[in-house]
């Protein structure tokens, strides 16, 4: 063992981009969206798109997700997404509509990066779009500051200048907002690539 090797178990590695939108820049988040592309985990490989609308309104909060690996998706939601700070207060995940057997696709152009999925049986389609990506930077976050508090997190972030989410062809209301982000300022949407969560 050398100092260059992290001794903890790797729970998963892959990509985990996000888009958080507000209809009122001074108000609560109107939607929270995550994408996971997992390349290694105890549950194998796979994808998950998770969208929560009106996350902090108990009467109207809704959560919908698409996946091609149900055990992996439930692991990611129960052990990671639900523990991320913005997702902790929402009750929407308790009534999550998780559609399995989805097909996923990625489109990358000079203008935008899109991660999308569709579930034929339910007619559910979701697309996440990040535009005008900024320069990448790397982060190594110790467990006390990480989303779970139990893992070291390593990732490469590319903040987006703007982003949008569509569900069944309808854009979700709101837009990204500028906020503090790892010692700087960035919009509330970014690609998170080569992301790895290591048990502390």
Steps between C-alpha positions, in 0.01 A plus 500: 500500500630844411375849577380522141237225553172569680439204733118512511258293295384662175118499510471631146676691228360667192329830414245696705398828330227715656257780415324702771241757390314789664197695379580771756873565548433596863269205568530125543615264227215418262664179374800281573634268229784248507653269243717200585712294260665229712799313362581291809306409817383196697182523291677508167475772239199706401324834484252701704318824424324648805276808489326651803255785444374736774736317736408690816122522452355191668173535309645520149847345519553225244794277412545300180797292390618292205751217528638196320616335826240505779718369789768754414244780476351422841849487651588840352174657618497349849870533583603810303238727340274501806797601715610791280428823685237641261311168489491433875190715576283371214236234558461434129742207492266296721249496213755471220376376162798286391473375141730206427613368164555851366718580202760771542687716249765770503544783248804725511549793261696823506189672641373258764531171688173305528419191707157358424291193569168346401271232641270369229241330721420811704572751225743682728780698338755720679783709356763698690694762304813692603615793281825696459716294732781671689853376562526180703644490849568210737372455855599263780245545778563344842222296661385763755418741215366246248135442416474187713746587774632144471697514175791681348383639167719564196366661185569724202243779462411699188251770604238591242410857412135393468300179513149362455292190569208368296252234613276352232594785269409776746779719643503522876447858619787701633864554423837447660628754752849606597620363833813416698667191357824353638661832582371685196174605336312300238152431370302222670570243229817315412637186351665285766724251322726223623323529835601245764363438850740322736396386848691695762 
